[in-house]
Amino acid sequence: MSENGIDFNVGVILPAGGTGKRMGLHQPKQYSVIWDQPLMYYTVESFHRLSWIKYIIVVVSKDYVHWMEEFVKKYSFSKVHVAIGADTRHRSIYNGIKMVEAVCSKPDIVLIHDAVRIFAEEELVKQIALSAKLHGAAGVTRPLVSTVVAVGPDRLLSESLDRSLYRCSEMPQAFQYNLITNAYNKCTEDDFLYGTECLLLALKYSNVKAHIVEGNASLWKVTHKRDLYAAEGILKEKLNMTYLVNIKHDTKLCSVFKKHFKDKYLKTIVSTLEKVVFEDSLLNTIVDFVDKDILLQDNIMELYRDIFSTTLSHIKMIVLICQVEANSEILQIFSKVSEKYRDHARYLLQNHKTLLNVILTIENQEDNLGQMCADIVWNRSESLNGQTFILN
């Protein structure tokens, strides 16, 4: 069993061929820009960052194939493959399924998820995949929040359903590859024209009752124009995270940051840097970096990548805290290091991250430091990327 509990191949099919008519926009909603990114970016990235996801097949209309290919190149989504969609949902998914064996020699579990459901939390996705491996198929549902009624052809009420007996079917859904392939191979024309529920196909044609997992409120999908504004607000809350690299393991500094970032209604990840080990004292390490420019460059990039490649990839800002004694020699060294940080600001901007370096030169300034960093994060500007602040 692997460390994350997944010892089999898992891939994702993202149907993204919809026209978004209910939006009333000039382009499909999955291409709408939210917080400087196409809506689809957040969905793709949420799966792409998971090390155990082997491939992602995005199914788009033929008019957007070139757009999608350029999108994949721009963001270096190495796991993503593009399939051409069809005129209905099931036909588009079927086209994605038919591509699976071309991108994965031994497919085990296939996840199906809507491209406009931008929040795919790893623990839930993992739970669905493991459940499908065990039961053949798995889906996620949410309780109905309104009473469901049936209306006759005359537009008069015919019956009211007991909502406790029914659930909202959400995404992601997961299937054993052979099972869902068999189901789609047996689909009728009516299934392709009018069907929307993949779990029903597994039951109807592969005789498998899906295991149902309880979902959470993050599973909603962007459907109407107002949902775009809601998505932006949620994204800002989720992505406005700060990784505090507290080299001296100062618990007081951590508690101060928690206080100030809570006041700003921002989520904060406070941690020590574990992956990059400073074998010597901080000062000696920095002097070594300055003397060897290549080592400086490699270690800074290693620092960025170590943090951005983890499951914390939604983090938008890193605050690197260096606590040193104040003297001209040390500040001169940090000035040189700062220049190197600015050299790499382009890398961070391409990944929509911000690095803020703070040098704390005297003790008992933790509260001022926390307030300053919270203010900077809340009013983030690209001009701050790679800047070094000296607090004395």
GROMACS .gro file of C-alpha atoms in nm:
model
  392
    1MET     CA    1   0.000   0.000   0.000
    2SER     CA    2   0.138   0.341  -0.095
    3GLU     CA    3   0.173   0.626   0.154
    4ASN     CA    4  -0.147   0.794   0.035
    5GLY     CA    5  -0.346   0.471   0.030
    6ILE     CA    6  -0.372   0.456  -0.350
    7ASP     CA    7  -0.178   0.165  -0.499
    8PHE     CA    8  -0.364   0.153  -0.831
    9ASN     CA    9  -0.390   0.379  -1.136
   10VAL     CA   10  -0.646   0.658  -1.115
   11GLY     CA   11  -0.735   0.897  -1.397
   12VAL     CA   12  -0.989   1.175  -1.443
   13ILE     CA   13  -1.227   1.263  -1.724
   14LEU     CA   14  -1.348   1.624  -1.722
   15PRO     CA   15  -1.640   1.685  -1.961
   16ALA     CA   16  -1.609   2.050  -2.062
   17GLY     CA   17  -1.799   2.069  -2.388
   18GLY     CA   18  -2.105   2.254  -2.257
   19THR     CA   19  -2.221   2.576  -2.418
   20GLY     CA   20  -2.327   2.751  -2.098
   21LYS     CA   21  -2.656   2.880  -2.243
   22ARG     CA   22  -2.800   2.947  -1.897
   23MET     CA   23  -2.518   3.193  -1.836
   24GLY     CA   24  -2.609   3.418  -2.125
   25LEU     CA   25  -2.239   3.483  -2.189
   26HIS     CA   26  -2.051   3.514  -2.518
   27GLN     CA   27  -1.847   3.204  -2.432
   28PRO     CA   28  -1.902   2.883  -2.232
   29LYS     CA   29  -1.876   2.934  -1.856
   30GLN     CA   30  -1.576   2.703  -1.816
   31TYR     CA   31  -1.366   2.960  -2.003
   32SER     CA   32  -1.488   3.259  -1.802
   33VAL     CA   33  -1.209   3.436  -1.615
   34ILE     CA   34  -1.230   3.425  -1.237
   35TRP     CA   35  -0.962   3.597  -1.032
   36ASP     CA   36  -0.725   3.623  -1.331
   37GLN     CA   37  -0.768   3.259  -1.435
   38PRO     CA   38  -1.010   3.067  -1.659
   39LEU     CA   39  -1.264   2.886  -1.443
   40MET     CA   40  -1.139   2.554  -1.578
   41TYR     CA   41  -0.791   2.622  -1.442
   42TYR     CA   42  -0.901   2.569  -1.083
   43THR     CA   43  -1.068   2.237  -1.162
   44VAL     CA   44  -0.775   2.100  -1.362
   45GLU     CA   45  -0.520   2.221  -1.106
   46SER     CA   46  -0.707   2.063  -0.816
   47PHE     CA   47  -0.657   1.719  -0.975
   48HIS     CA   48  -0.321   1.784  -1.141
   49ARG     CA   49  -0.153   1.861  -0.808
   50LEU     CA   50  -0.244   1.517  -0.670
   51SER     CA   51   0.059   1.293  -0.720
   52TRP     CA   52  -0.154   0.977  -0.744
   53ILE     CA   53  -0.366   1.105  -1.034
   54LYS     CA   54  -0.197   0.958  -1.342
   55TYR     CA   55  -0.379   1.139  -1.623
   56ILE     CA   56  -0.654   1.391  -1.688
   57ILE     CA   57  -0.863   1.386  -2.006
   58VAL     CA   58  -1.044   1.713  -2.073
   59VAL     CA   59  -1.324   1.678  -2.327
   60VAL     CA   60  -1.397   2.003  -2.512
   61SER     CA   61  -1.592   2.105  -2.820
   62LYS     CA   62  -1.392   2.106  -3.142
   63ASP     CA   63  -1.406   2.489  -3.147
   64TYR     CA   64  -1.201   2.499  -2.826
   65VAL     CA   65  -0.945   2.225  -2.893
   66HIS     CA   66  -0.673   2.473  -2.991
   67TRP     CA   67  -0.757   2.694  -2.690
   68MET     CA   68  -0.725   2.392  -2.463
   69GLU     CA   69  -0.395   2.280  -2.614
   70GLU     CA   70  -0.250   2.628  -2.558
   71PHE     CA   71  -0.393   2.627  -2.204
   72VAL     CA   72  -0.214   2.299  -2.127
   73LYS     CA   73   0.115   2.440  -2.255
   74LYS     CA   74   0.080   2.769  -2.069
   75TYR     CA   75   0.033   2.607  -1.729
   76SER     CA   76   0.258   2.304  -1.792
   77PHE     CA   77  -0.023   2.059  -1.717
   78SER     CA   78   0.181   1.755  -1.815
   79LYS     CA   79  -0.090   1.504  -1.716
   80VAL     CA   80  -0.361   1.664  -1.930
   81HIS     CA   81  -0.482   1.522  -2.263
   82VAL     CA   82  -0.747   1.679  -2.485
   83ALA     CA   83  -1.039   1.489  -2.637
   84ILE     CA   84  -1.305   1.624  -2.873
   85GLY     CA   85  -1.652   1.639  -2.730
   86ALA     CA   86  -1.988   1.559  -2.884
   87ASP     CA   87  -2.340   1.699  -2.885
   88THR     CA   88  -2.451   1.545  -2.554
   89ARG     CA   89  -2.298   1.487  -2.212
   90HIS     CA   90  -2.286   1.108  -2.230
   91ARG     CA   91  -2.136   1.109  -2.579
   92SER     CA   92  -1.864   1.350  -2.465
   93ILE     CA   93  -1.780   1.134  -2.163
   94TYR     CA   94  -1.775   0.828  -2.389
   95ASN     CA   95  -1.521   1.001  -2.613
   96GLY     CA   96  -1.306   1.060  -2.307
   97ILE     CA   97  -1.337   0.697  -2.199
   98LYS     CA   98  -1.231   0.579  -2.544
   99MET     CA   99  -0.906   0.778  -2.505
  100VAL     CA  100  -0.810   0.626  -2.169
  101GLU     CA  101  -0.612   0.328  -2.294
  102ALA     CA  102  -0.413   0.556  -2.524
  103VAL     CA  103  -0.279   0.752  -2.225
  104CYS     CA  104  -0.266   0.481  -1.956
  105SER     CA  105  -0.159   0.124  -2.028
  106LYS     CA  106  -0.326  -0.018  -1.717
  107PRO     CA  107  -0.629   0.188  -1.619
  108ASP     CA  108  -0.790   0.080  -1.294
  109ILE     CA  109  -1.019   0.357  -1.172
  110VAL     CA  110  -1.171   0.638  -1.377
  111LEU     CA  111  -1.307   0.949  -1.208
  112ILE     CA  112  -1.568   1.164  -1.383
  113HIS     CA  113  -1.598   1.523  -1.269
  114ASP     CA  114  -1.755   1.837  -1.416
  115ALA     CA  115  -1.509   2.100  -1.535
  116VAL     CA  116  -1.723   2.370  -1.371
  117ARG     CA  117  -1.703   2.211  -1.025
  118ILE     CA  118  -1.385   2.387  -0.925
  119PHE     CA  119  -1.348   2.254  -0.572
  120ALA     CA  120  -1.222   1.895  -0.560
  121GLU     CA  121  -1.088   1.824  -0.213
  122GLU     CA  122  -0.824   1.552  -0.201
  123GLU     CA  123  -0.966   1.351   0.088
  124LEU     CA  124  -1.308   1.327  -0.076
  125VAL     CA  125  -1.160   1.240  -0.416
  126LYS     CA  126  -0.944   0.973  -0.254
  127GLN     CA  127  -1.244   0.832  -0.066
  128ILE     CA  128  -1.444   0.807  -0.388
  129ALA     CA  129  -1.157   0.634  -0.572
  130LEU     CA  130  -1.103   0.379  -0.293
  131SER     CA  131  -1.475   0.312  -0.271
  132ALA     CA  132  -1.497   0.247  -0.646
  133LYS     CA  133  -1.203   0.009  -0.625
  134LEU     CA  134  -1.393  -0.188  -0.361
  135HIS     CA  135  -1.751  -0.167  -0.489
  136GLY     CA  136  -1.710  -0.113  -0.864
  137ALA     CA  137  -1.868   0.233  -0.867
  138ALA     CA  138  -1.900   0.520  -0.621
  139GLY     CA  139  -2.070   0.857  -0.614
  140VAL     CA  140  -2.114   1.150  -0.384
  141THR     CA  141  -2.449   1.301  -0.286
  142ARG     CA  142  -2.594   1.585  -0.085
  143PRO     CA  143  -2.932   1.617   0.091
  144LEU     CA  144  -3.216   1.793  -0.088
  145VAL     CA  145  -3.283   2.133   0.064
  146SER     CA  146  -3.623   2.194  -0.098
  147THR     CA  147  -3.937   1.987  -0.134
  148VAL     CA  148  -3.963   1.811  -0.471
  149VAL     CA  149  -4.299   1.810  -0.648
  150ALA     CA  150  -4.426   1.656  -0.970
  151VAL     CA  151  -4.628   1.871  -1.209
  152GLY     CA  152  -4.861   1.725  -1.471
  153PRO     CA  153  -4.896   1.829  -1.837
  154ASP     CA  154  -5.174   2.067  -1.734
  155ARG     CA  155  -4.925   2.249  -1.506
  156LEU     CA  156  -5.115   2.132  -1.198
  157LEU     CA  157  -4.953   1.963  -0.899
  158SER     CA  158  -4.970   1.585  -0.922
  159GLU     CA  159  -4.764   1.474  -0.622
  160SER     CA  160  -4.513   1.580  -0.360
  161LEU     CA  161  -4.216   1.353  -0.295
  162ASP     CA  162  -4.069   1.266   0.043
  163ARG     CA  163  -3.733   1.441   0.016
  164SER     CA  164  -3.579   1.223   0.288
  165LEU     CA  165  -3.588   0.936   0.035
  166TYR     CA  166  -3.394   1.126  -0.233
  167ARG     CA  167  -3.052   1.288  -0.268
  168CYS     CA  168  -2.879   1.532  -0.501
  169SER     CA  169  -2.624   1.350  -0.715
  170GLU     CA  170  -2.296   1.541  -0.724
  171MET     CA  171  -1.944   1.490  -0.857
  172PRO     CA  172  -1.688   1.337  -0.859
  173GLN     CA  173  -1.799   0.984  -0.945
  174ALA     CA  174  -1.561   0.692  -0.982
  175PHE     CA  175  -1.575   0.360  -1.165
  176GLN     CA  176  -1.366   0.057  -1.235
  177TYR     CA  177  -1.248   0.117  -1.589
  178ASN     CA  178  -1.379  -0.209  -1.741
  179LEU     CA  179  -1.715  -0.161  -1.573
  180ILE     CA  180  -1.784   0.191  -1.701
  181THR     CA  181  -1.645   0.105  -2.045
  182ASN     CA  182  -1.883  -0.188  -2.067
  183ALA     CA  183  -2.175   0.034  -1.962
  184TYR     CA  184  -2.104   0.298  -2.226
  185ASN     CA  185  -2.053   0.036  -2.495
  186LYS     CA  186  -2.409  -0.085  -2.428
  187CYS     CA  187  -2.575   0.259  -2.423
  188THR     CA  188  -2.878   0.312  -2.640
  189GLU     CA  189  -2.951   0.617  -2.851
  190ASP     CA  190  -3.196   0.737  -2.585
  191ASP     CA  191  -2.923   0.708  -2.321
  192PHE     CA  192  -2.689   0.922  -2.527
  193LEU     CA  193  -2.956   1.180  -2.612
  194TYR     CA  194  -3.130   1.225  -2.278
  195GLY     CA  195  -2.920   1.062  -2.006
  196THR     CA  196  -2.703   1.256  -1.762
  197GLU     CA  197  -2.635   1.016  -1.472
  198CYS     CA  198  -2.326   0.795  -1.505
  199LEU     CA  199  -2.407   0.595  -1.191
  200LEU     CA  200  -2.735   0.487  -1.351
  201LEU     CA  201  -2.548   0.350  -1.654
  202ALA     CA  202  -2.330   0.139  -1.423
  203LEU     CA  203  -2.644  -0.001  -1.259
  204LYS     CA  204  -2.837  -0.048  -1.585
  205TYR     CA  205  -2.569  -0.211  -1.799
  206SER     CA  206  -2.305  -0.346  -1.557
  207ASN     CA  207  -2.544  -0.440  -1.276
  208VAL     CA  208  -2.341  -0.251  -1.016
  209LYS     CA  209  -2.501  -0.048  -0.741
  210ALA     CA  210  -2.275   0.244  -0.664
  211HIS     CA  211  -2.155   0.301  -0.312
  212ILE     CA  212  -2.272   0.646  -0.201
  213VAL     CA  213  -2.045   0.881  -0.007
  214GLU     CA  214  -2.173   1.183   0.183
  215GLY     CA  215  -2.050   1.506   0.026
  216ASN     CA  216  -2.009   1.858   0.159
  217ALA     CA  217  -2.112   2.209   0.060
  218SER     CA  218  -1.806   2.260  -0.164
  219LEU     CA  219  -1.946   2.032  -0.435
  220TRP     CA  220  -2.173   2.282  -0.608
  221LYS     CA  221  -2.108   2.370  -0.969
  222VAL     CA  222  -2.104   2.703  -1.148
  223THR     CA  223  -2.433   2.715  -1.337
  224HIS     CA  224  -2.566   3.071  -1.340
  225LYS     CA  225  -2.391   3.404  -1.378
  226ARG     CA  226  -2.430   3.480  -1.009
  227ASP     CA  227  -2.232   3.163  -0.936
  228LEU     CA  228  -1.926   3.324  -1.092
  229TYR     CA  229  -1.926   3.590  -0.822
  230ALA     CA  230  -1.979   3.330  -0.551
  231ALA     CA  231  -1.691   3.123  -0.692
  232GLU     CA  232  -1.459   3.422  -0.688
  233GLY     CA  233  -1.540   3.496  -0.325
  234ILE     CA  234  -1.481   3.136  -0.219
  235LEU     CA  235  -1.158   3.117  -0.419
  236LYS     CA  236  -1.024   3.428  -0.250
  237GLU     CA  237  -1.102   3.279   0.088
  238LYS     CA  238  -0.945   2.944   0.000
  239LEU     CA  239  -0.643   3.071  -0.192
  240ASN     CA  240  -0.548   3.368   0.022
  241MET     CA  241  -0.318   3.148   0.224
  242THR     CA  242   0.022   3.234   0.358
  243TYR     CA  243   0.297   2.987   0.427
  244LEU     CA  244   0.507   3.121   0.712
  245VAL     CA  245   0.859   2.984   0.692
  246ASN     CA  246   0.973   3.042   1.047
  247ILE     CA  247   1.334   2.931   1.042
  248LYS     CA  248   1.395   2.975   1.415
  249HIS     CA  249   1.089   2.771   1.521
  250ASP     CA  250   0.966   3.072   1.717
  251THR     CA  251   0.632   2.975   1.873
  252LYS     CA  252   0.563   3.334   1.978
  253LEU     CA  253   0.591   3.450   1.617
  254CYS     CA  254   0.353   3.175   1.505
  255SER     CA  255   0.089   3.274   1.759
  256VAL     CA  256   0.118   3.641   1.660
  257PHE     CA  257   0.066   3.557   1.293
  258LYS     CA  258  -0.238   3.347   1.374
  259LYS     CA  259  -0.389   3.639   1.562
  260HIS     CA  260  -0.335   3.898   1.291
  261PHE     CA  261  -0.440   3.682   1.000
  262LYS     CA  262  -0.756   3.578   1.180
  263ASP     CA  263  -0.837   3.945   1.221
  264LYS     CA  264  -0.812   3.977   0.841
  265TYR     CA  265  -1.040   3.677   0.782
  266LEU     CA  266  -0.761   3.495   0.603
  267LYS     CA  267  -0.668   3.134   0.641
  268THR     CA  268  -0.309   3.092   0.746
  269ILE     CA  269  -0.079   2.798   0.730
  270VAL     CA  270   0.188   2.839   0.993
  271SER     CA  271   0.470   2.592   0.979
  272THR     CA  272   0.841   2.541   0.991
  273LEU     CA  273   1.032   2.463   0.677
  274GLU     CA  274   1.109   2.092   0.691
  275LYS     CA  275   1.214   2.003   0.339
  276VAL     CA  276   1.502   2.251   0.308
  277VAL     CA  277   1.753   2.187   0.585
  278PHE     CA  278   1.995   2.458   0.691
  279GLU     CA  279   2.294   2.257   0.809
  280ASP     CA  280   2.491   2.559   0.928
  281SER     CA  281   2.371   2.869   1.102
  282LEU     CA  282   2.142   3.090   0.894
  283LEU     CA  283   2.412   3.354   0.851
  284ASN     CA  284   2.676   3.105   0.734
  285THR     CA  285   2.434   2.952   0.488
  286ILE     CA  286   2.348   3.290   0.338
  287VAL     CA  287   2.714   3.386   0.310
  288ASP     CA  288   2.775   3.059   0.128
  289PHE     CA  289   2.487   3.136  -0.106
  290VAL     CA  290   2.628   3.479  -0.187
  291ASP     CA  291   2.973   3.338  -0.261
  292LYS     CA  292   2.830   3.073  -0.494
  293ASP     CA  293   2.567   3.222  -0.719
  294ILE     CA  294   2.470   2.890  -0.873
  295LEU     CA  295   2.411   2.739  -0.531
  296LEU     CA  296   2.205   3.043  -0.439
  297GLN     CA  297   1.987   3.005  -0.746
  298ASP     CA  298   1.939   2.631  -0.705
  299ASN     CA  299   1.850   2.652  -0.337
  300ILE     CA  300   1.601   2.934  -0.382
  301MET     CA  301   1.429   2.750  -0.665
  302GLU     CA  302   1.432   2.432  -0.456
  303LEU     CA  303   1.263   2.623  -0.176
  304TYR     CA  304   0.989   2.747  -0.410
  305ARG     CA  305   0.929   2.411  -0.571
  306ASP     CA  306   0.929   2.216  -0.248
  307ILE     CA  307   0.645   2.429  -0.116
  308PHE     CA  308   0.450   2.473  -0.440
  309SER     CA  309   0.466   2.104  -0.534
  310THR     CA  310   0.305   1.985  -0.212
  311THR     CA  311  -0.068   1.953  -0.150
  312LEU     CA  312  -0.041   2.316  -0.037
  313SER     CA  313  -0.028   2.427  -0.398
  314HIS     CA  314  -0.323   2.662  -0.344
  315ILE     CA  315  -0.102   2.885  -0.132
  316LYS     CA  316  -0.067   3.230  -0.286
  317MET     CA  317   0.200   3.387  -0.067
  318ILE     CA  318   0.510   3.279   0.121
  319VAL     CA  319   0.642   3.492   0.403
  320LEU     CA  320   1.003   3.399   0.470
  321ILE     CA  321   1.101   3.520   0.817
  322CYS     CA  322   1.471   3.557   0.895
  323GLN     CA  323   1.559   3.667   1.246
  324VAL     CA  324   1.913   3.803   1.276
  325GLU     CA  325   2.111   4.054   1.473
  326ALA     CA  326   2.131   4.398   1.322
  327ASN     CA  327   2.465   4.499   1.178
  328SER     CA  328   2.574   4.641   0.846
  329GLU     CA  329   2.749   4.324   0.725
  330ILE     CA  330   2.441   4.107   0.768
  331LEU     CA  331   2.210   4.361   0.609
  332GLN     CA  332   2.445   4.388   0.311
  333ILE     CA  333   2.434   4.011   0.268
  334PHE     CA  334   2.056   4.013   0.278
  335SER     CA  335   2.052   4.290   0.020
  336LYS     CA  336   2.241   4.067  -0.221
  337VAL     CA  337   2.011   3.775  -0.150
  338SER     CA  338   1.713   4.001  -0.213
  339GLU     CA  339   1.842   4.076  -0.561
  340LYS     CA  340   1.842   3.705  -0.636
  341TYR     CA  341   1.487   3.673  -0.509
  342ARG     CA  342   1.380   3.945  -0.748
  343ASP     CA  343   1.550   3.758  -1.031
  344HIS     CA  344   1.311   3.473  -0.965
  345ALA     CA  345   1.000   3.687  -0.927
  346ARG     CA  346   0.903   3.597  -1.284
  347TYR     CA  347   0.881   3.230  -1.185
  348LEU     CA  348   0.650   3.316  -0.898
  349LEU     CA  349   0.430   3.545  -1.105
  350GLN     CA  350   0.384   3.276  -1.369
  351ASN     CA  351   0.255   3.051  -1.094
  352HIS     CA  352   0.050   3.333  -0.939
  353LYS     CA  353   0.246   3.325  -0.616
  354THR     CA  354   0.404   3.599  -0.412
  355LEU     CA  355   0.716   3.578  -0.200
  356LEU     CA  356   0.768   3.828   0.078
  357ASN     CA  357   1.099   3.831   0.265
  358VAL     CA  358   1.102   3.986   0.610
  359ILE     CA  359   1.416   4.039   0.815
  360LEU     CA  360   1.350   4.080   1.183
  361THR     CA  361   1.661   4.244   1.324
  362ILE     CA  362   1.564   4.291   1.688
  363GLU     CA  363   1.349   4.103   1.936
  364ASN     CA  364   1.004   4.200   2.062
  365GLN     CA  365   0.889   4.320   1.720
  366GLU     CA  366   0.675   4.015   1.649
  367ASP     CA  367   0.344   4.200   1.686
  368ASN     CA  368   0.445   4.476   1.443
  369LEU     CA  369   0.569   4.212   1.201
  370GLY     CA  370   0.243   4.018   1.211
  371GLN     CA  371   0.036   4.330   1.151
  372MET     CA  372   0.258   4.443   0.864
  373CYS     CA  373   0.248   4.106   0.688
  374ALA     CA  374  -0.128   4.077   0.727
  375ASP     CA  375  -0.175   4.422   0.574
  376ILE     CA  376   0.053   4.336   0.281
  377VAL     CA  377  -0.118   4.004   0.212
  378TRP     CA  378  -0.465   4.157   0.227
  379ASN     CA  379  -0.366   4.436  -0.013
  380ARG     CA  380  -0.146   4.214  -0.230
  381SER     CA  381   0.030   4.381  -0.521
  382GLU     CA  382   0.257   4.227  -0.785
  383SER     CA  383   0.504   4.508  -0.715
  384LEU     CA  384   0.572   4.347  -0.375
  385ASN     CA  385   0.680   4.017  -0.526
  386GLY     CA  386   1.031   3.927  -0.415
  387GLN     CA  387   1.073   4.239  -0.200
  388THR     CA  388   1.264   4.232   0.127
  389PHE     CA  389   1.143   4.428   0.429
  390ILE     CA  390   1.373   4.504   0.722
  391LEU     CA  391   1.195   4.554   1.051
  392ASN     CA  392   1.412   4.713   1.317
   0.00000   0.00000   0.00000
